Short mmCIF file of C-alpha atoms in Angstrom, two decimals:
data_model
loop_
_atom_site.label_atom_id
_atom_site.label_comp_id
_atom_site.label_asym_id
_atom_site.label_seq_id
_atom_site.Cartn_x
_atom_site.Cartn_y
_atom_site.Cartn_z
CA MET A 1 -0.24 0.13 0.45
CA LYS A 2 2.62 2.22 0.73
CA SER A 3 4.47 2.29 -2.51
CA ILE A 4 0.99 2.47 -4.06
CA LYS A 5 0.60 6.03 -2.15
CA TYR A 6 4.33 6.81 -3.28
CA PHE A 7 3.23 5.96 -6.74
CA VAL A 8 0.02 8.33 -7.00
CA LEU A 9 2.24 10.86 -5.11
CA GLY A 10 5.12 11.49 -8.16
CA LEU A 11 1.94 11.30 -10.24
CA LEU A 12 0.94 14.48 -8.64
CA VAL A 13 4.76 15.52 -8.02
CA TYR A 14 5.17 14.78 -11.66
CA SER A 15 2.14 16.62 -12.97
CA SER A 16 2.43 20.42 -10.66
CA ALA A 17 5.68 20.56 -11.85
CA ALA A 18 4.56 20.22 -15.74
CA PHE A 19 1.96 21.97 -15.46
CA ALA A 20 4.03 24.58 -13.75
CA GLN A 21 5.75 25.42 -16.49
CA LEU A 22 2.32 26.56 -18.70
CA LYS A 23 2.04 30.45 -18.00
CA ALA A 24 -0.55 32.37 -17.72
CA ILE A 25 -1.74 34.60 -20.28
CA THR A 26 -4.57 37.48 -20.55
CA TYR A 27 -5.59 38.79 -24.06
CA LYS A 28 -8.87 40.14 -25.25
CA ASP A 29 -11.13 40.34 -27.71
CA GLY A 30 -12.80 43.62 -27.75
CA ASN A 31 -13.86 43.91 -24.16
CA GLN A 32 -14.30 40.48 -23.11
CA VAL A 33 -10.82 39.33 -21.07
CA LEU A 34 -9.70 35.84 -22.03
CA ASN A 35 -7.40 33.20 -19.87
CA GLY A 36 -5.11 31.00 -22.18
CA LEU A 37 -1.63 29.50 -21.21
CA GLU A 38 1.11 29.43 -23.15
CA ILE A 39 4.51 27.54 -22.65
CA THR A 40 7.57 27.24 -24.14
CA PRO A 41 10.19 24.35 -25.42
CA LYS A 42 13.79 24.24 -23.51
CA LYS A 43 14.82 23.33 -27.36
CA LYS A 44 14.16 25.82 -29.72
CA SER A 45 14.96 25.33 -32.92
CA SER A 46 15.54 28.07 -36.14
CA GLN A 47 12.62 27.45 -37.43
CA ASN A 48 10.30 27.76 -33.60
CA PRO A 49 7.28 25.39 -34.79
CA GLY A 50 4.07 26.46 -32.87
CA ILE A 51 0.55 24.42 -32.17
CA LEU A 52 -2.51 26.24 -31.39
CA ILE A 53 -4.62 23.96 -28.86
CA LEU A 54 -8.27 24.05 -28.87
CA PRO A 55 -9.80 22.43 -25.25
CA ALA A 56 -13.14 20.53 -25.14
CA TRP A 57 -16.63 22.23 -24.40
CA LYS A 58 -15.54 22.74 -20.40
CA GLY A 59 -12.64 24.68 -21.69
CA ILE A 60 -9.16 25.32 -20.49
CA ASP A 61 -8.81 21.43 -18.62
CA ASN A 62 -5.85 18.90 -17.56
CA ALA A 63 -6.32 17.32 -21.17
CA SER A 64 -4.98 20.26 -22.89
CA LYS A 65 -2.62 21.27 -20.28
CA ASP A 66 -1.32 17.54 -20.80
CA ILE A 67 -1.40 17.52 -24.52
CA ALA A 68 1.01 21.27 -24.26
CA THR A 69 3.59 20.18 -21.82
CA ASP A 70 3.89 16.58 -23.52
CA LEU A 71 3.90 18.87 -27.04
CA ALA A 72 6.67 21.34 -25.60
CA ALA A 73 8.71 18.43 -24.63
CA LEU A 74 8.58 17.71 -28.44
CA GLY A 75 10.11 21.31 -29.48
CA TYR A 76 6.83 22.75 -30.25
CA TYR A 77 5.39 26.58 -28.91
CA ALA A 78 2.15 25.54 -27.89
CA PHE A 79 -1.10 27.46 -26.54
CA ILE A 80 -3.96 27.15 -25.02
CA ALA A 81 -6.83 28.47 -26.24
CA ASP A 82 -9.34 30.29 -24.38
CA ILE A 83 -12.50 30.26 -26.11
CA TYR A 84 -15.72 31.52 -24.45
CA GLY A 85 -14.10 33.85 -21.77
CA GLU A 86 -13.42 34.93 -18.25
CA GLY A 87 -16.91 34.86 -16.76
CA ASN A 88 -18.26 32.83 -19.62
CA TYR A 89 -16.93 29.17 -18.50
CA PRO A 90 -19.71 26.55 -18.41
CA LYS A 91 -19.84 25.06 -14.85
CA ASP A 92 -22.07 21.49 -16.34
CA ASN A 93 -22.45 19.95 -19.70
CA ALA A 94 -25.64 21.59 -19.66
CA GLU A 95 -24.18 24.56 -19.91
CA ALA A 96 -21.16 23.16 -21.92
CA GLY A 97 -23.67 22.32 -24.37
CA LYS A 98 -25.26 25.55 -25.05
CA LYS A 99 -22.37 27.84 -25.40
CA SER A 100 -20.26 25.53 -27.69
CA GLY A 101 -23.44 26.23 -29.21
CA VAL A 102 -23.44 29.36 -29.85
CA PHE A 103 -20.02 28.96 -31.41
CA LYS A 104 -20.84 26.51 -33.51
CA THR A 105 -23.42 28.34 -34.89
CA ASN A 106 -21.98 31.65 -34.89
CA TYR A 107 -18.83 30.52 -37.25
CA LYS A 108 -17.36 33.48 -37.58
CA ASP A 109 -16.76 34.48 -33.66
CA TYR A 110 -15.08 30.90 -33.05
CA GLN A 111 -12.66 32.22 -36.34
CA LYS A 112 -12.15 35.18 -34.38
CA ARG A 113 -11.62 33.85 -31.77
CA ILE A 114 -9.45 31.15 -32.60
CA SER A 115 -7.36 34.06 -34.32
CA LEU A 116 -6.70 36.09 -31.55
CA ALA A 117 -5.17 32.95 -30.00
CA LEU A 118 -2.58 32.41 -32.69
CA ASP A 119 -1.36 35.99 -32.16
CA GLN A 120 -0.92 35.45 -28.58
CA LEU A 121 0.85 31.78 -29.74
CA ILE A 122 3.20 34.06 -32.74
CA LEU A 123 3.79 36.67 -29.76
CA ALA A 124 5.08 34.02 -27.49
CA GLY A 125 7.85 33.51 -29.73
CA ALA A 126 6.12 30.21 -32.61
CA ASN A 127 6.70 30.93 -36.43
CA PRO A 128 3.73 32.64 -38.04
CA ASP A 129 4.20 30.56 -40.87
CA ASN A 130 4.88 27.44 -39.53
CA ILE A 131 1.99 26.24 -36.49
CA VAL A 132 -0.79 23.71 -36.73
CA VAL A 133 -4.14 24.13 -35.06
CA ILE A 134 -5.24 20.85 -32.77
CA GLY A 135 -8.59 20.84 -31.46
CA TYR A 136 -10.30 18.03 -28.55
CA CYS A 137 -14.73 17.64 -29.49
CA PHE A 138 -15.93 21.16 -29.79
CA GLY A 139 -12.00 21.97 -30.12
CA GLY A 140 -12.01 19.36 -32.60
CA THR A 141 -14.86 21.57 -34.21
CA GLY A 142 -12.71 24.77 -33.53
CA ALA A 143 -9.40 22.90 -35.59
CA LEU A 144 -12.12 22.70 -38.80
CA GLU A 145 -13.12 26.09 -38.45
CA ALA A 146 -9.75 27.42 -38.95
CA ALA A 147 -9.16 25.16 -41.97
CA ARG A 148 -12.58 26.75 -43.35
CA GLY A 149 -11.65 29.93 -41.86
CA HIS A 150 -8.61 29.73 -44.44
CA LEU A 151 -6.67 31.22 -41.30
CA ASP A 152 -2.38 31.06 -42.00
CA LEU A 153 -1.75 27.57 -40.83
CA GLN A 154 -0.14 24.66 -42.02
CA GLY A 155 -2.57 21.88 -41.04
CA VAL A 156 -5.33 21.27 -38.40
CA VAL A 157 -6.27 18.55 -36.86
CA SER A 158 -9.37 16.82 -35.08
CA PHE A 159 -9.41 14.60 -32.58
CA HIS A 160 -13.05 13.23 -31.54
CA GLY A 161 -14.84 16.77 -33.13
CA GLY A 162 -17.81 18.12 -34.46
CA LEU A 163 -18.46 17.02 -38.27
CA ALA A 164 -21.23 18.34 -38.89
CA ARG A 165 -21.07 22.10 -40.87
CA ASP A 166 -24.46 24.77 -41.82
CA ALA A 167 -25.13 22.93 -44.96
CA ALA A 168 -26.63 26.08 -46.92
CA ARG A 169 -22.78 27.49 -46.59
CA ALA A 170 -21.24 27.90 -49.08
CA ILE A 171 -18.37 25.00 -49.58
CA GLU A 172 -14.97 26.80 -50.46
CA PRO A 173 -11.11 25.00 -51.23
CA ILE A 174 -9.26 24.42 -47.89
CA THR A 175 -6.09 24.76 -48.84
CA VAL A 176 -4.20 23.39 -45.44
CA PRO A 177 -3.97 19.39 -44.76
CA VAL A 178 -6.21 18.11 -42.44
CA LEU A 179 -6.47 15.41 -39.67
CA VAL A 180 -9.46 13.73 -38.35
CA CYS A 181 -8.47 11.60 -35.71
CA HIS A 182 -12.44 9.52 -35.18
CA GLY A 183 -13.47 7.06 -32.82
CA ALA A 184 -15.05 4.20 -34.62
CA ASP A 185 -17.84 4.03 -32.14
CA ASP A 186 -18.61 7.23 -31.33
CA PRO A 187 -22.44 7.62 -31.42
CA TYR A 188 -22.54 11.37 -31.37
CA GLU A 189 -21.72 11.61 -34.89
CA SER A 190 -23.90 10.60 -37.06
CA LYS A 191 -23.15 8.62 -40.36
CA GLU A 192 -25.19 11.55 -42.77
CA GLU A 193 -22.16 13.71 -40.34
CA ILE A 194 -19.44 11.45 -41.49
CA THR A 195 -20.33 11.15 -45.54
CA ALA A 196 -21.21 14.86 -45.58
CA PHE A 197 -17.91 15.86 -43.90
CA GLN A 198 -16.17 13.67 -46.46
CA GLN A 199 -17.80 14.85 -48.93
CA GLU A 200 -16.96 18.43 -48.21
CA MET A 201 -13.13 17.36 -48.13
CA ARG A 202 -13.26 15.93 -51.52
CA ASP A 203 -15.34 19.11 -52.44
CA THR A 204 -12.92 21.36 -51.74
CA LYS A 205 -9.86 19.02 -53.11
CA ALA A 206 -8.19 18.96 -49.63
CA ASP A 207 -5.50 17.16 -48.31
CA TRP A 208 -7.15 15.44 -45.91
CA GLN A 209 -7.24 12.07 -43.28
CA MET A 210 -9.17 10.51 -41.41
CA ILE A 211 -8.43 7.42 -39.38
CA TYR A 212 -10.52 5.40 -37.40
CA TYR A 213 -9.96 3.49 -33.74
CA SER A 214 -11.67 0.35 -33.04
CA ASN A 215 -14.49 0.29 -29.93
CA ALA A 216 -13.38 3.81 -29.26
CA VAL A 217 -16.39 6.02 -28.79
CA HIS A 218 -16.54 9.90 -28.11
CA GLY A 219 -13.85 11.72 -25.79
CA PHE A 220 -10.97 8.69 -26.02
CA THR A 221 -8.12 10.84 -26.01
CA ASN A 222 -9.19 12.35 -22.50
CA PRO A 223 -8.65 9.68 -18.75
CA GLU A 224 -10.66 11.84 -16.43
CA TYR A 225 -13.39 10.49 -18.88
CA GLY A 226 -13.14 6.99 -17.19
CA ASN A 227 -13.19 3.36 -19.94
CA ASP A 228 -17.66 2.85 -20.23
CA ASN A 229 -18.14 3.29 -23.46
CA SER A 230 -21.71 2.04 -22.99
CA LYS A 231 -21.95 6.17 -21.20
CA GLY A 232 -20.99 7.68 -25.57
CA ALA A 233 -17.70 9.06 -24.28
CA ALA A 234 -15.20 6.74 -22.68
CA TYR A 235 -10.59 6.73 -22.75
CA ASN A 236 -9.72 4.26 -24.56
CA ALA A 237 -5.70 3.84 -24.05
CA LYS A 238 -4.80 2.62 -27.31
CA ALA A 239 -6.30 4.64 -29.46
CA ALA A 240 -4.99 7.54 -27.21
CA LYS A 241 -2.00 6.30 -28.33
CA ARG A 242 -2.54 5.60 -31.99
CA SER A 243 -3.60 9.31 -32.46
CA PHE A 244 -0.24 10.94 -30.18
CA ASP A 245 1.59 8.93 -32.64
CA HIS A 246 -0.77 9.75 -35.93
CA LEU A 247 -0.46 13.39 -34.33
CA LYS A 248 3.38 13.34 -34.56
CA LEU A 249 3.65 11.88 -38.17
CA PHE A 250 1.78 14.74 -39.05
CA LEU A 251 3.42 17.08 -37.50
CA ASN A 252 6.33 15.87 -38.38
CA GLU A 253 5.03 16.04 -42.57
CA VAL A 254 3.52 19.46 -41.79
CA LEU A 255 6.25 21.31 -40.12
CA LYS A 256 9.89 22.69 -40.53
CA LYS A 257 12.00 21.33 -37.80
#
């Protein structure tokens, strides 16, 4: 029991040390105060590649902090965007659904908040010509919106993100590579939405990939979701590792180191 106790304490110390490298950054969208987090790599390169992280529907969480520290360890500048802003953070799933839905509908506002976070990533030291946007769940939708909004990027990656778009929107060319990491058993993305997304990628002549992970549902990268697939959102360690490996391959392909 004592060894287990020390192991858990060790994990907590490690986690706290990793998160301590994250620096709180306050920025604004008009009068709205936004609170993001940045982290810089210990070993910098002449290309200073950067990753903008768009968190899930409740806002900045431990999962987004973990991925930021992991990416910094690999030599990337990272910034976690605050999409909602001070005073607007969801308290529960119901609020998260409503607040994220507003940005999904008002996608121009979502694109603007992403663009403002990109500015902060560049101010932190990332090369403006060497940046990728990644996102999880609601943030995965944002990554796709960054591509649809023609933000100056080298690529976008969506992890278990929402793929739907208003069919009335005009389809415009997508000029950056797109990677979608998707749970094969995700109950929140219908076959119709997946088919429509894939057709959008074909119509826009995008350079796109969509990878399915077996036995994975929504939120498969987040350990805090537990492992009960029947709940619709659950962690899958194998899918999480595979998707991170696919992310690294993608970054090595599209970014200069």
